[in-house]
Amino acid sequence: MFLSTICRQPAIAKWYDRRDYVFIEFCVEDSKDVRVNFEKSKCDFSCLGGTDNIKHQNEIDLFEAIDQNESKHKRTDRSVLCCLRKAESGKSWPRLTKEKAKLSWLSVDFNNWKDWEDDSDEELSNFDRFSEMMSNMGGEDDLPDVDGVDDESEDSDDEKMPDLE
């Protein structure tokens, strides 16, 4: 019996915390029909993913409140990245969810994790530049395009190699 579009399963997700934002990356390749709904203390995500059109659905009761009007998402070929604006900036989130339960589909994104609470002034200014960059992006899907750069300029590596003798 084939149940790929009927069966619902949570998407694998990674998250990390910053001073003003919390980031969640839903790792679904070739997602279609992406729906992200931000509420004050909740984030709902759903999509069809992969060549089998598996229905993914995640409902997250968030640790703290967010500003749903300032929260955004960006779909790429490999994932959907959500940028949740904290309602209370500068407050660390020890976990993503309100409940302490361990969710099998959710993990910390250690590649992007940073203990920002004890930042030095120099690190703080670096973060301020990052925050400024995020706020200057504008538009509905205003997270950076991470699929790749469409740069048509020739590079020195693109030169034709001489024939071997």
mmCIF file with all atom_site columns, C-alpha atoms in Angstrom, residues 59-132:
data_model
loop_
_atom_site.group_PDB
_atom_site.id
_atom_site.type_symbol
_atom_site.label_atom_id
_atom_site.label_alt_id
_atom_site.label_comp_id
_atom_site.label_asym_id
_atom_site.label_entity_id
_atom_site.label_seq_id
_atom_site.pdbx_PDB_ins_code
_atom_site.Cartn_x
_atom_site.Cartn_y
_atom_site.Cartn_z
_atom_site.occupancy
_atom_site.B_iso_or_equiv
_atom_site.pdbx_formal_charge
_atom_site.auth_seq_id
_atom_site.auth_comp_id
_atom_site.auth_asym_id
_atom_site.auth_atom_id
_atom_site.pdbx_PDB_model_num
ATOM 1  C CA . GLU A 1 59  ? 4.197  22.179 15.235 1.00 0.00 ? 59  GLU A CA 1
ATOM 2  C CA . ILE A 1 60  ? 6.462  23.901 17.748 1.00 0.00 ? 60  ILE A CA 1
ATOM 3  C CA . ASP A 1 61  ? 5.324  25.505 21.003 1.00 0.00 ? 61  ASP A CA 1
ATOM 4  C CA . LEU A 1 62  ? 8.153  28.005 21.381 1.00 0.00 ? 62  LEU A CA 1
ATOM 5  C CA . PHE A 1 63  ? 10.190 28.596 24.541 1.00 0.00 ? 63  PHE A CA 1
ATOM 6  C CA . GLU A 1 64  ? 9.378  32.336 24.525 1.00 0.00 ? 64  GLU A CA 1
ATOM 7  C CA . ALA A 1 65  ? 7.235  34.752 22.522 1.00 0.00 ? 65  ALA A CA 1
ATOM 8  C CA . ILE A 1 66  ? 8.256  36.000 19.073 1.00 0.00 ? 66  ILE A CA 1
ATOM 9  C CA . ASP A 1 67  ? 7.238  38.964 16.935 1.00 0.00 ? 67  ASP A CA 1
ATOM 10 C CA . GLN A 1 68  ? 5.309  37.095 14.244 1.00 0.00 ? 68  GLN A CA 1
ATOM 11 C CA . ASN A 1 69  ? 5.231  40.158 11.959 1.00 0.00 ? 69  ASN A CA 1
ATOM 12 C CA . GLU A 1 70  ? 9.042  40.431 11.956 1.00 0.00 ? 70  GLU A CA 1
ATOM 13 C CA . SER A 1 71  ? 9.663  36.679 11.552 1.00 0.00 ? 71  SER A CA 1
ATOM 14 C CA . LYS A 1 72  ? 10.420 35.350 8.067  1.00 0.00 ? 72  LYS A CA 1
ATOM 15 C CA . HIS A 1 73  ? 11.288 32.215 6.126  1.00 0.00 ? 73  HIS A CA 1
ATOM 16 C CA . LYS A 1 74  ? 13.271 31.365 2.994  1.00 0.00 ? 74  LYS A CA 1
ATOM 17 C CA . ARG A 1 75  ? 12.963 28.201 0.919  1.00 0.00 ? 75  ARG A CA 1
ATOM 18 C CA . THR A 1 76  ? 16.000 26.728 -0.829 1.00 0.00 ? 76  THR A CA 1
ATOM 19 C CA . ASP A 1 77  ? 16.425 23.473 -2.745 1.00 0.00 ? 77  ASP A CA 1
ATOM 20 C CA . ARG A 1 78  ? 17.797 21.804 0.391  1.00 0.00 ? 78  ARG A CA 1
ATOM 21 C CA . SER A 1 79  ? 15.828 23.310 3.272  1.00 0.00 ? 79  SER A CA 1
ATOM 22 C CA . VAL A 1 80  ? 13.506 25.981 4.619  1.00 0.00 ? 80  VAL A CA 1
ATOM 23 C CA . LEU A 1 81  ? 15.218 28.468 6.952  1.00 0.00 ? 81  LEU A CA 1
ATOM 24 C CA . CYS A 1 82  ? 13.040 30.343 9.434  1.00 0.00 ? 82  CYS A CA 1
ATOM 25 C CA . CYS A 1 83  ? 14.231 33.498 11.159 1.00 0.00 ? 83  CYS A CA 1
ATOM 26 C CA . LEU A 1 84  ? 12.115 34.145 14.258 1.00 0.00 ? 84  LEU A CA 1
ATOM 27 C CA . ARG A 1 85  ? 12.398 37.629 15.772 1.00 0.00 ? 85  ARG A CA 1
ATOM 28 C CA . LYS A 1 86  ? 12.410 37.376 19.567 1.00 0.00 ? 86  LYS A CA 1
ATOM 29 C CA . ALA A 1 87  ? 9.768  39.489 21.324 1.00 0.00 ? 87  ALA A CA 1
ATOM 30 C CA . GLU A 1 88  ? 12.333 40.092 24.078 1.00 0.00 ? 88  GLU A CA 1
ATOM 31 C CA . SER A 1 89  ? 15.777 40.758 22.569 1.00 0.00 ? 89  SER A CA 1
ATOM 32 C CA . GLY A 1 90  ? 18.878 39.849 24.498 1.00 0.00 ? 90  GLY A CA 1
ATOM 33 C CA . LYS A 1 91  ? 17.286 36.971 26.372 1.00 0.00 ? 91  LYS A CA 1
ATOM 34 C CA . SER A 1 92  ? 18.922 33.591 25.795 1.00 0.00 ? 92  SER A CA 1
ATOM 35 C CA . TRP A 1 93  ? 16.793 30.579 24.882 1.00 0.00 ? 93  TRP A CA 1
ATOM 36 C CA . PRO A 1 94  ? 18.192 27.415 26.516 1.00 0.00 ? 94  PRO A CA 1
ATOM 37 C CA . ARG A 1 95  ? 15.942 25.351 24.227 1.00 0.00 ? 95  ARG A CA 1
ATOM 38 C CA . LEU A 1 96  ? 13.575 25.942 21.316 1.00 0.00 ? 96  LEU A CA 1
ATOM 39 C CA . THR A 1 97  ? 10.470 24.405 22.840 1.00 0.00 ? 97  THR A CA 1
ATOM 40 C CA . LYS A 1 98  ? 8.353  25.342 25.835 1.00 0.00 ? 98  LYS A CA 1
ATOM 41 C CA . GLU A 1 99  ? 8.447  21.749 27.117 1.00 0.00 ? 99  GLU A CA 1
ATOM 42 C CA . LYS A 1 100 ? 11.734 20.119 28.123 1.00 0.00 ? 100 LYS A CA 1
ATOM 43 C CA . ALA A 1 101 ? 10.899 16.933 26.167 1.00 0.00 ? 101 ALA A CA 1
ATOM 44 C CA . LYS A 1 102 ? 13.544 15.626 23.737 1.00 0.00 ? 102 LYS A CA 1
ATOM 45 C CA . LEU A 1 103 ? 12.132 15.583 20.209 1.00 0.00 ? 103 LEU A CA 1
ATOM 46 C CA . SER A 1 104 ? 13.700 12.999 17.876 1.00 0.00 ? 104 SER A CA 1
ATOM 47 C CA . TRP A 1 105 ? 13.449 15.315 14.841 1.00 0.00 ? 105 TRP A CA 1
ATOM 48 C CA . LEU A 1 106 ? 14.975 18.410 16.506 1.00 0.00 ? 106 LEU A CA 1
ATOM 49 C CA . SER A 1 107 ? 18.651 19.101 17.222 1.00 0.00 ? 107 SER A CA 1
ATOM 50 C CA . VAL A 1 108 ? 20.922 22.033 17.974 1.00 0.00 ? 108 VAL A CA 1
ATOM 51 C CA . ASP A 1 109 ? 22.811 23.415 14.973 1.00 0.00 ? 109 ASP A CA 1
ATOM 52 C CA . PHE A 1 110 ? 26.265 23.351 16.570 1.00 0.00 ? 110 PHE A CA 1
ATOM 53 C CA . ASN A 1 111 ? 27.877 24.721 13.383 1.00 0.00 ? 111 ASN A CA 1
ATOM 54 C CA . ASN A 1 112 ? 26.048 28.013 13.990 1.00 0.00 ? 112 ASN A CA 1
ATOM 55 C CA . TRP A 1 113 ? 25.674 27.944 17.773 1.00 0.00 ? 113 TRP A CA 1
ATOM 56 C CA . LYS A 1 114 ? 27.366 30.747 19.717 1.00 0.00 ? 114 LYS A CA 1
ATOM 57 C CA . ASP A 1 115 ? 27.335 31.631 23.403 1.00 0.00 ? 115 ASP A CA 1
ATOM 58 C CA . TRP A 1 116 ? 26.622 35.314 22.912 1.00 0.00 ? 116 TRP A CA 1
ATOM 59 C CA . GLU A 1 117 ? 25.706 36.155 26.533 1.00 0.00 ? 117 GLU A CA 1
ATOM 60 C CA . ASP A 1 118 ? 29.367 36.639 27.564 1.00 0.00 ? 118 ASP A CA 1
ATOM 61 C CA . ASP A 1 119 ? 30.451 38.391 24.362 1.00 0.00 ? 119 ASP A CA 1
ATOM 62 C CA . SER A 1 120 ? 33.240 40.919 24.447 1.00 0.00 ? 120 SER A CA 1
ATOM 63 C CA . ASP A 1 121 ? 32.599 44.381 22.988 1.00 0.00 ? 121 ASP A CA 1
ATOM 64 C CA . GLU A 1 122 ? 34.412 43.384 19.785 1.00 0.00 ? 122 GLU A CA 1
ATOM 65 C CA . GLU A 1 123 ? 32.225 40.309 19.298 1.00 0.00 ? 123 GLU A CA 1
ATOM 66 C CA . LEU A 1 124 ? 29.157 42.399 20.080 1.00 0.00 ? 124 LEU A CA 1
ATOM 67 C CA . SER A 1 125 ? 30.022 44.876 17.335 1.00 0.00 ? 125 SER A CA 1
ATOM 68 C CA . ASN A 1 126 ? 30.409 41.956 14.880 1.00 0.00 ? 126 ASN A CA 1
ATOM 69 C CA . PHE A 1 127 ? 26.947 40.760 15.869 1.00 0.00 ? 127 PHE A CA 1
ATOM 70 C CA . ASP A 1 128 ? 25.542 44.274 15.510 1.00 0.00 ? 128 ASP A CA 1
ATOM 71 C CA . ARG A 1 129 ? 26.839 44.319 11.919 1.00 0.00 ? 129 ARG A CA 1
ATOM 72 C CA . PHE A 1 130 ? 25.132 40.951 11.323 1.00 0.00 ? 130 PHE A CA 1
ATOM 73 C CA . SER A 1 131 ? 21.868 42.297 12.780 1.00 0.00 ? 131 SER A CA 1
ATOM 74 C CA . GLU A 1 132 ? 22.120 45.398 10.616 1.00 0.00 ? 132 GLU A CA 1
#
